[in-house]
CSV table of C-alpha atoms in Angstrom, one decimal:
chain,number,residue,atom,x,y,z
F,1,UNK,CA,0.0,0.0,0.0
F,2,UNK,CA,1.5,3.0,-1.1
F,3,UNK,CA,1.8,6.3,1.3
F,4,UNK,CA,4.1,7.6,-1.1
F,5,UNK,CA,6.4,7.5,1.7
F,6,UNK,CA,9.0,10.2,2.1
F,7,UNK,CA,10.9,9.8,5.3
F,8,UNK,CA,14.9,9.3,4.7
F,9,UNK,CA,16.2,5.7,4.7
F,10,UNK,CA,18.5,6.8,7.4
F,11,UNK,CA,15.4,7.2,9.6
F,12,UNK,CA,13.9,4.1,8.7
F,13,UNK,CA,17.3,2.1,9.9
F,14,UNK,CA,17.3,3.9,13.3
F,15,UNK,CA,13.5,3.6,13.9
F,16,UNK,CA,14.1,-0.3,13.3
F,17,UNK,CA,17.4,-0.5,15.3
F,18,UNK,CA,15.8,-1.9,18.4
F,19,UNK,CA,15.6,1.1,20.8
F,20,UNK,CA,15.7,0.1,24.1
F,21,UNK,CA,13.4,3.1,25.6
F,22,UNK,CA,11.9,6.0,23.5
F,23,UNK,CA,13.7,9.4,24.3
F,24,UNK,CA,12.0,11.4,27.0
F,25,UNK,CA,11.1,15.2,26.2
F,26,UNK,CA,12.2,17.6,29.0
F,27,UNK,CA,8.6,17.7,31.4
F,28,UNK,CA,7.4,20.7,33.0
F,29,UNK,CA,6.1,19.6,36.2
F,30,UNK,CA,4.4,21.8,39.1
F,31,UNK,CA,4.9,21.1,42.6
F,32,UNK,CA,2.6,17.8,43.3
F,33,UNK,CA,-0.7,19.1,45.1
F,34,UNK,CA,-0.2,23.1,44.3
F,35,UNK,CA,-2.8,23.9,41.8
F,36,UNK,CA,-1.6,27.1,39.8
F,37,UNK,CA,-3.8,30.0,41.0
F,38,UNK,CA,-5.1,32.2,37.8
F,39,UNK,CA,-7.6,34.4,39.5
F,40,UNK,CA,-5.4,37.6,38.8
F,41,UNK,CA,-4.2,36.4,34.9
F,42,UNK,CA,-5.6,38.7,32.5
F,43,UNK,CA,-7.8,37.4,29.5
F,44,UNK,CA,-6.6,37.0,26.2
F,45,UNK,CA,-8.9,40.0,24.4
F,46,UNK,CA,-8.8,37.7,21.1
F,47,UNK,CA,-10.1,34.5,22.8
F,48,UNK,CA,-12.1,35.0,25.4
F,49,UNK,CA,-13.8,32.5,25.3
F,50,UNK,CA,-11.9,29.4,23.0
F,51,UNK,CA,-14.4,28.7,20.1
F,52,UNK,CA,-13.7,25.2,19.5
F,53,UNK,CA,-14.8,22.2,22.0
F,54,UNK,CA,-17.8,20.5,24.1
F,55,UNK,CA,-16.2,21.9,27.4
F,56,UNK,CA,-15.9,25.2,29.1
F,57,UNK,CA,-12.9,26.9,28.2
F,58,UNK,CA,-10.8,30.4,27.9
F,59,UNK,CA,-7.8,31.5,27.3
F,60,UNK,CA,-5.5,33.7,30.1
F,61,UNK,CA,-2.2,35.0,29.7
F,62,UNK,CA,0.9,34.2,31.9
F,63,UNK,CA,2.0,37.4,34.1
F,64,UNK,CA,5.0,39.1,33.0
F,65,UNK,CA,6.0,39.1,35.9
F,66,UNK,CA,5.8,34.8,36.9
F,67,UNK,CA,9.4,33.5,37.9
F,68,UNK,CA,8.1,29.9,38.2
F,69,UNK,CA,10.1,27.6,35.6
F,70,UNK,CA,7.5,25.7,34.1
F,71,UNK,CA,5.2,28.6,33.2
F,72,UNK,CA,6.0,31.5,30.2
F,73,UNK,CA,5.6,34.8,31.2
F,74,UNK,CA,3.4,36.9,29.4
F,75,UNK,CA,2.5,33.8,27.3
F,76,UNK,CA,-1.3,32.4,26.6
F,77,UNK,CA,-2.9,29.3,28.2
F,78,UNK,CA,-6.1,27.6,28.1
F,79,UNK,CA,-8.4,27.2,30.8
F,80,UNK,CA,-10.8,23.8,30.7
F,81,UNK,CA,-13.3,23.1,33.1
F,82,UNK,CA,-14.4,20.0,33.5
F,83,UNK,CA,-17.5,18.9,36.0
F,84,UNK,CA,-19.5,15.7,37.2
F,85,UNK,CA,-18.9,12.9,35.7
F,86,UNK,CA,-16.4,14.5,33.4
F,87,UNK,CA,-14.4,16.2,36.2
F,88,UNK,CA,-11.8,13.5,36.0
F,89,UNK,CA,-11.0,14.9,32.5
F,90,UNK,CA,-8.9,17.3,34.4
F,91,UNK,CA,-6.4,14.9,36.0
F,92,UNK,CA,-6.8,12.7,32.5
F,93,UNK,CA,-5.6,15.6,30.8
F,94,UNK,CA,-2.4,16.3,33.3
F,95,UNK,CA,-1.4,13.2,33.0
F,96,UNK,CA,-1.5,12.4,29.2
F,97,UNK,CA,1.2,15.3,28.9
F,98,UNK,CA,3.4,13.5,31.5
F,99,UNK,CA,2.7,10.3,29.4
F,100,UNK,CA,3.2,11.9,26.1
F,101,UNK,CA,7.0,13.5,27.5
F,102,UNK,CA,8.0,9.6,28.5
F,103,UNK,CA,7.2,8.4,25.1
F,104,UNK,CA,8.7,11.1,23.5
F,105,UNK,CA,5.8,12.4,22.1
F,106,UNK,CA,5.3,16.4,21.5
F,107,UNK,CA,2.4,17.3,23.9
F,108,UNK,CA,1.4,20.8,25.0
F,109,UNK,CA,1.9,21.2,28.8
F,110,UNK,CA,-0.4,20.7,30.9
F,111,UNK,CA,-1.2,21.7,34.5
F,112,UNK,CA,-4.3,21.6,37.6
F,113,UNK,CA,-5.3,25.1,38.0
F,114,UNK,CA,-7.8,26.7,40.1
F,115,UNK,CA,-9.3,30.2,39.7
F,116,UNK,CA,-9.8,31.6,43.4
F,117,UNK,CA,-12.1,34.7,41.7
F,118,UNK,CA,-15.1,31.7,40.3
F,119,UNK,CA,-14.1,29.1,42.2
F,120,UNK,CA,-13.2,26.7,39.0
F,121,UNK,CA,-10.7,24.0,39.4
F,122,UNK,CA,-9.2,23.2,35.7
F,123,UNK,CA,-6.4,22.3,33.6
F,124,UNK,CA,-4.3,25.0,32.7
F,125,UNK,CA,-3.1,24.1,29.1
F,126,UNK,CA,0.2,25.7,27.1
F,127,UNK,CA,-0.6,27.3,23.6
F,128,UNK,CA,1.4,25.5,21.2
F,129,UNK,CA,1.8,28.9,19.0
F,130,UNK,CA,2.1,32.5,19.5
F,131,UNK,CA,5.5,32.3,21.7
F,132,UNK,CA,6.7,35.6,22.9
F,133,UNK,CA,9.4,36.8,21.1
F,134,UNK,CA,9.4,34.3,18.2
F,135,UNK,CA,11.0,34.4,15.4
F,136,UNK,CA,8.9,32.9,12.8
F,137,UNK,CA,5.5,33.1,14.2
F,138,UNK,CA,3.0,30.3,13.1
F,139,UNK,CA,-0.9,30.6,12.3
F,140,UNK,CA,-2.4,27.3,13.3
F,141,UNK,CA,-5.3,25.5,11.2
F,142,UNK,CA,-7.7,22.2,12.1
F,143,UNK,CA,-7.2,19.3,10.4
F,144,UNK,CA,-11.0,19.7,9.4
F,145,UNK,CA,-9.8,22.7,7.4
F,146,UNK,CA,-7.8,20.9,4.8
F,147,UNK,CA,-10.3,18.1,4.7
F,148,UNK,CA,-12.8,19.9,3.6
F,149,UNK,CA,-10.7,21.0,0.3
F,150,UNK,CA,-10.0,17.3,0.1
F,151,UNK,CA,-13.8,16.0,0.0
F,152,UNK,CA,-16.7,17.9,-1.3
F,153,UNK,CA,-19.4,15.7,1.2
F,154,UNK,CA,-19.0,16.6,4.9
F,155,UNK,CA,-21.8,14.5,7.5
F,156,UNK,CA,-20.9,16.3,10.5
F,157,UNK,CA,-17.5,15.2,12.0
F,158,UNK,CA,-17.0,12.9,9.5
F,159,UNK,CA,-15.6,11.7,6.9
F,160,UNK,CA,-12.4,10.9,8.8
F,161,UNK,CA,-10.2,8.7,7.8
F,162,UNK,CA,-6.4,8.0,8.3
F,163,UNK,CA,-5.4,7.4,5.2
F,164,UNK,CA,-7.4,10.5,3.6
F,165,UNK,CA,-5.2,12.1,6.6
F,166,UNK,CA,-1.7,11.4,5.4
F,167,UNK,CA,-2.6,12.0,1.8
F,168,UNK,CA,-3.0,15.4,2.7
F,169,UNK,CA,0.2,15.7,4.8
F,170,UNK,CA,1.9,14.2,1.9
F,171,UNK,CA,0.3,17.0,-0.4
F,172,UNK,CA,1.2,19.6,1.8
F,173,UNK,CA,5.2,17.9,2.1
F,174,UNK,CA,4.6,17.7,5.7
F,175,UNK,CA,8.0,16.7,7.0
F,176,UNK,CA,7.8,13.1,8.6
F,177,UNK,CA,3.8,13.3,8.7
F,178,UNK,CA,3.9,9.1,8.7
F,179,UNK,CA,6.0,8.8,11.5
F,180,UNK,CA,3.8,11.6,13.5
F,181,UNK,CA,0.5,9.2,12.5
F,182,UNK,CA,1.8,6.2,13.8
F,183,UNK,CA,3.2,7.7,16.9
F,184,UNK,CA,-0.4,9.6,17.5
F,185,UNK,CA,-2.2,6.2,16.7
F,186,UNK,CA,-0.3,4.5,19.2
F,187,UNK,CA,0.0,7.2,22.4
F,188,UNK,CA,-4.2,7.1,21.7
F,189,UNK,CA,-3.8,3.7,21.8
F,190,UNK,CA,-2.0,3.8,25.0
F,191,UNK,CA,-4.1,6.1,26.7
F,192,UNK,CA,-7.1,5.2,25.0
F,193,UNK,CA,-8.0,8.8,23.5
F,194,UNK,CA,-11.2,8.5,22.1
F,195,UNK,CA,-11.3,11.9,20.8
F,196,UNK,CA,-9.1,12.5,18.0
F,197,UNK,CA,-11.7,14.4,16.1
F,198,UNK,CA,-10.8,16.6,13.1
F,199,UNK,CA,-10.2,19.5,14.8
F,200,UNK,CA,-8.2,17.5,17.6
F,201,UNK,CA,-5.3,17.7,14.9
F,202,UNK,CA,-4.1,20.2,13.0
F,203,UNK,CA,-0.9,22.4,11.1
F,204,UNK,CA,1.3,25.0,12.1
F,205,UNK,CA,2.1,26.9,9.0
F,206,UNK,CA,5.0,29.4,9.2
F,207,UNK,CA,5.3,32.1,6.3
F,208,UNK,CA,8.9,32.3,5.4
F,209,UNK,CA,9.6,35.3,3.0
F,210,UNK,CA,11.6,34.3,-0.2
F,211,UNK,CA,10.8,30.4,0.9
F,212,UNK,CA,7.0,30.4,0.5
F,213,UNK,CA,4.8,28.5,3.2
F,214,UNK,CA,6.2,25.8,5.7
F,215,UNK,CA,3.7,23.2,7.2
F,216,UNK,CA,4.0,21.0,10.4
F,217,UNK,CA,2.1,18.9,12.5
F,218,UNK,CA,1.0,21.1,15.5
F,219,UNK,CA,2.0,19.3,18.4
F,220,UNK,CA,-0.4,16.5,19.9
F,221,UNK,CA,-3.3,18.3,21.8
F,222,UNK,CA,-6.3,17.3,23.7
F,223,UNK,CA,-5.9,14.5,25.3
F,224,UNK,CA,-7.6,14.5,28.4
F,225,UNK,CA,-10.8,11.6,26.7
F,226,UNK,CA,-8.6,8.6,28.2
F,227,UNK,CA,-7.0,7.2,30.8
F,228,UNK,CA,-10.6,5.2,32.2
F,229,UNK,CA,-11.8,9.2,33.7
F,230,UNK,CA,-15.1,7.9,33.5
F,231,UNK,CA,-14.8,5.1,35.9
F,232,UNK,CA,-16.8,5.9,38.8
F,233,UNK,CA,-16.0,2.3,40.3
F,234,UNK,CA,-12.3,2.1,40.6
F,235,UNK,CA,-12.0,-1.7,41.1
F,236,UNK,CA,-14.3,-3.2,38.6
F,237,UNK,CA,-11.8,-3.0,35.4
F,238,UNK,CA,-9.2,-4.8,37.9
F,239,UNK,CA,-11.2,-8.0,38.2
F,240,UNK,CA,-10.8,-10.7,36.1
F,241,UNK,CA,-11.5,-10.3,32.4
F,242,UNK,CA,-12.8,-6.9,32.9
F,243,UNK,CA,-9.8,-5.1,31.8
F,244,UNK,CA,-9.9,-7.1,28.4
F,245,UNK,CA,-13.5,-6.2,27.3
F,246,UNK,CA,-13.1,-2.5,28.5
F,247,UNK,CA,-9.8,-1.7,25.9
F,248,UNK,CA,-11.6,-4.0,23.3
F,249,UNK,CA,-14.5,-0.9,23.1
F,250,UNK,CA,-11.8,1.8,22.9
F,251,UNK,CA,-12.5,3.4,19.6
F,252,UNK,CA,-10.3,6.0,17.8
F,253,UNK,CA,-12.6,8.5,15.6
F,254,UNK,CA,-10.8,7.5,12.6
F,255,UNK,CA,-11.3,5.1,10.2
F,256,UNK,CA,-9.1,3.3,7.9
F,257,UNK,CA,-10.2,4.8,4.6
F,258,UNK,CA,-12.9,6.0,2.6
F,259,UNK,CA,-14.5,2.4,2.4
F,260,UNK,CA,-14.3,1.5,6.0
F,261,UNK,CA,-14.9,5.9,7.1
F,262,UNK,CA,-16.3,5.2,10.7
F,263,UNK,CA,-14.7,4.9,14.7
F,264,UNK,CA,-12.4,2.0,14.5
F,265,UNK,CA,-11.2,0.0,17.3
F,266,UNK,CA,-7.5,1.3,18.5
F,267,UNK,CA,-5.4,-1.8,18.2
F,268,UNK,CA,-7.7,-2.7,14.9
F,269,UNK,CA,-6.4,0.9,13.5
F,270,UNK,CA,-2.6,0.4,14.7
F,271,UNK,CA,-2.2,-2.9,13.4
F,272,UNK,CA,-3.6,-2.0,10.1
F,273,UNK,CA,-1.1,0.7,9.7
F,274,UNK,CA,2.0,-1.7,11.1
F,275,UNK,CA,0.9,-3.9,8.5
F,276,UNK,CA,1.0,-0.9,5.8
F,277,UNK,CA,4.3,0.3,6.5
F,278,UNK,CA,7.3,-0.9,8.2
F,279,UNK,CA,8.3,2.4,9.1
F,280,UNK,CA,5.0,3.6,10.7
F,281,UNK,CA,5.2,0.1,12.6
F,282,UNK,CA,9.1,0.8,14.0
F,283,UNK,CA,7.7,4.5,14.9
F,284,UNK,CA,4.7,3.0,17.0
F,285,UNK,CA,6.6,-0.1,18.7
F,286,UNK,CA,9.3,2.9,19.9
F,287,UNK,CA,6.1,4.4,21.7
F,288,UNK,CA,5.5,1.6,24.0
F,289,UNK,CA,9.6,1.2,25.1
F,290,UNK,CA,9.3,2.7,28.5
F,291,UNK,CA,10.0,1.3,31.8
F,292,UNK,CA,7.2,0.6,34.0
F,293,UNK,CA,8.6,1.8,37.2
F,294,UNK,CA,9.1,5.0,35.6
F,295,UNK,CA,5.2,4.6,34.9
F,296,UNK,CA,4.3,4.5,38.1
F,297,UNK,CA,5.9,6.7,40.0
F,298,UNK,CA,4.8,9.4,36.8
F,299,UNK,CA,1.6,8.6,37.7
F,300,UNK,CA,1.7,8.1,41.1
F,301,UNK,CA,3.3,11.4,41.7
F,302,UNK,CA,0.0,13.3,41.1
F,303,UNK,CA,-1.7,12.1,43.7
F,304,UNK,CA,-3.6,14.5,45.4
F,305,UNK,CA,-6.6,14.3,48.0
F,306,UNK,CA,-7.3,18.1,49.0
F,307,UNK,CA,-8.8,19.6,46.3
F,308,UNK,CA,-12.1,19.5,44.8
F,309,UNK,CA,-11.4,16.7,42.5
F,310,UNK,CA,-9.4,14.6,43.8
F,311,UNK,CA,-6.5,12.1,42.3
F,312,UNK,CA,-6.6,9.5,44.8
F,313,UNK,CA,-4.2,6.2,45.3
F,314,UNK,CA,-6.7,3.4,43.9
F,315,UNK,CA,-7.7,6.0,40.9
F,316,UNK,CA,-3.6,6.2,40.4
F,317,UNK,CA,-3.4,2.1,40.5
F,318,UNK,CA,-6.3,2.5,38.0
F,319,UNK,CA,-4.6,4.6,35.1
F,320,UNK,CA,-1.3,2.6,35.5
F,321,UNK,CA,-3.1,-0.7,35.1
F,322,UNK,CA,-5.1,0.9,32.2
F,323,UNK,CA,-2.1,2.2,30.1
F,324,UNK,CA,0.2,-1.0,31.2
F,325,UNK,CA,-2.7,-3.1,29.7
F,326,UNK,CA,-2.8,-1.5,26.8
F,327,UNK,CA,0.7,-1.3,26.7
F,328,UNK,CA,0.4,-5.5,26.7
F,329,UNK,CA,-2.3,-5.5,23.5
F,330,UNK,CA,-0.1,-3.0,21.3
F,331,UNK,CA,2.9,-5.3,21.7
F,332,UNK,CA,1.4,-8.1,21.2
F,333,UNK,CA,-0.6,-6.0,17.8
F,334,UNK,CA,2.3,-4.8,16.9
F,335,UNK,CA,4.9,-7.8,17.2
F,336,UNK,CA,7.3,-6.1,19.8
């Protein structure tokens, strides 16, 4: 099946080298328990109020003044709330980042935050674009956008494919668009992300004068669907069988292709991919080379009982079970 692959060969031979562990991205991380008070940030005039998404959400800027390493002064952040049965979205959310940075993944940073003026508890999330100071600043488009140009027929979120997905990464010579699919594919797999709609991808295009238009994959946002939030019963996936059935109904919101355009089970959608290409297979089995003792005490680390929504020991056994299990299916999917 032909991708019209691009990638360098040299990039092939080290993705099928046999890494031992992925390389780890450097992780901001806030003091464990210390939710990052925003009542005094200022609003961003130009997003108010973020346009896109089912769940409350704004947009704040840093303080010029903040001395605190993991947060950019005068920088912007978005602000999700997340209540009832959803509120574990927050800690779901916080969480994937700190996955994502294991795996060597690109993920936006993600914080708990709490605004003392409304009394919100949220995730404090790091815009991927607009960086003070930058050089080359970046205008940042959905993925739904360049679908759209693609396909003349739209049905709501959908069509969605994968394959319609790297076609237009190819068009658009996306530098090593494959190898940012399969990885994707396989940290949703891990987490079980169920919410990579279209406009829960997108490109950062960069305007360089004299060089025309530059186009990347903006970095992997939105991830806070996963990680079992919506377990209420924080045993009942631990007993026999349970654990098998729940990631068998994990469904990614792509398809394959145009034929087959509809949510596709995860390990259905990775394997189909590994079986595609050898090079998207090397780039997902390097996803799921980390050690599980560094799991745990990444996820263990966030525990946190004094605060309105709470990230207690059992729901921290939970998520390390969940992505450890789903760690088991990919390898055995993907033949590591």
């Amino acid at each position: 099946m032909d991708f019209g692959l691009s990638i360098d060969v040299l990039l092939s031979r080290l993705l099928t080298a046999g890494v031992a562990q992925p390389p780890r991205l450097s992780m901001k991380l806030q003091p464990p328990g210390a939710p990052i008070l925003i009542g005094a940030w200022s609003r961003d005039d130009d997003f108010a109020i973020h346009p896109v998404g089912s769940k409350p959400k704004r947009t704040v800027i840093c303080p010029e003044a903040e001395t605190r390493p993991f947060l950019i002064p005068s920088h912007t952040y978005l602000f999700k709330i997340a209540t009832g049965w959803k509120a574990q979205q927050l800690w779901a959310e916080v969480i994937a980042y700190q996955i994502g940075c294991l795996v060597g993944l690109t993920v936006p940073p993600a914080f708990l935050a709490y605004d003392e003026r409304t009394g919100e508890l949220g995730v404090l999330i790091e815009f991927f674009y607009g960086f003070p100071g930058e050089a080359e600043p970046a205008r940042f488009f959905h993925g739904i956008d360049f679908i759209r140009r693609f396909r003349e027929a739209s049905n709501g979120d959908r069509p969605h494919d994968l394959r319609t997905n790297i076609s237009i990464c190819r068009a658009y010579r996306v530098p090593n668009h494959l190898e940012w699919w399969a990885r994707t594919l396989a940290f949703d797999a891990l987490i079980g992300n169920t919410d990579r709609h279209t406009e829960n991808w997108g490109f950062l295009i960069r305007s360089r004068p004299g060089r025309g238009h530059h186009y990347e994959l903006a970095p992997v946002y939105d991830n806070g669907t996963s990680l079992g939030f919506q377990q209420a019963d924080l045993k009942k996936l631990l007993e026999p069988g349970a654990m098998a059935g729940f990631i068998a109904k994990g469904l990614h919101h792509c398809g394959w292709d145009r034929n087959t355009d509809a949510p596709t089970p995860h390990m259905d959608l990775c394997e189909k991919l590994a079986v595609a290409s050898a090079i998207a297979g090397a780039a997902m089995r390097n996803v799921i080379r980390f050690g599980e003792d560094d799991l745990r005490s990444l996820v263990s680390r966030n525990v946190c009982a004094e605060i309105d929504v709470p990230f207690c020991t059992e729901r921290a056994e939970l998520v390390t079970a969940i992505v450890l299990a789903r760690r088991a299916r990919l390898s055995a999917v993907l033949g590591e």
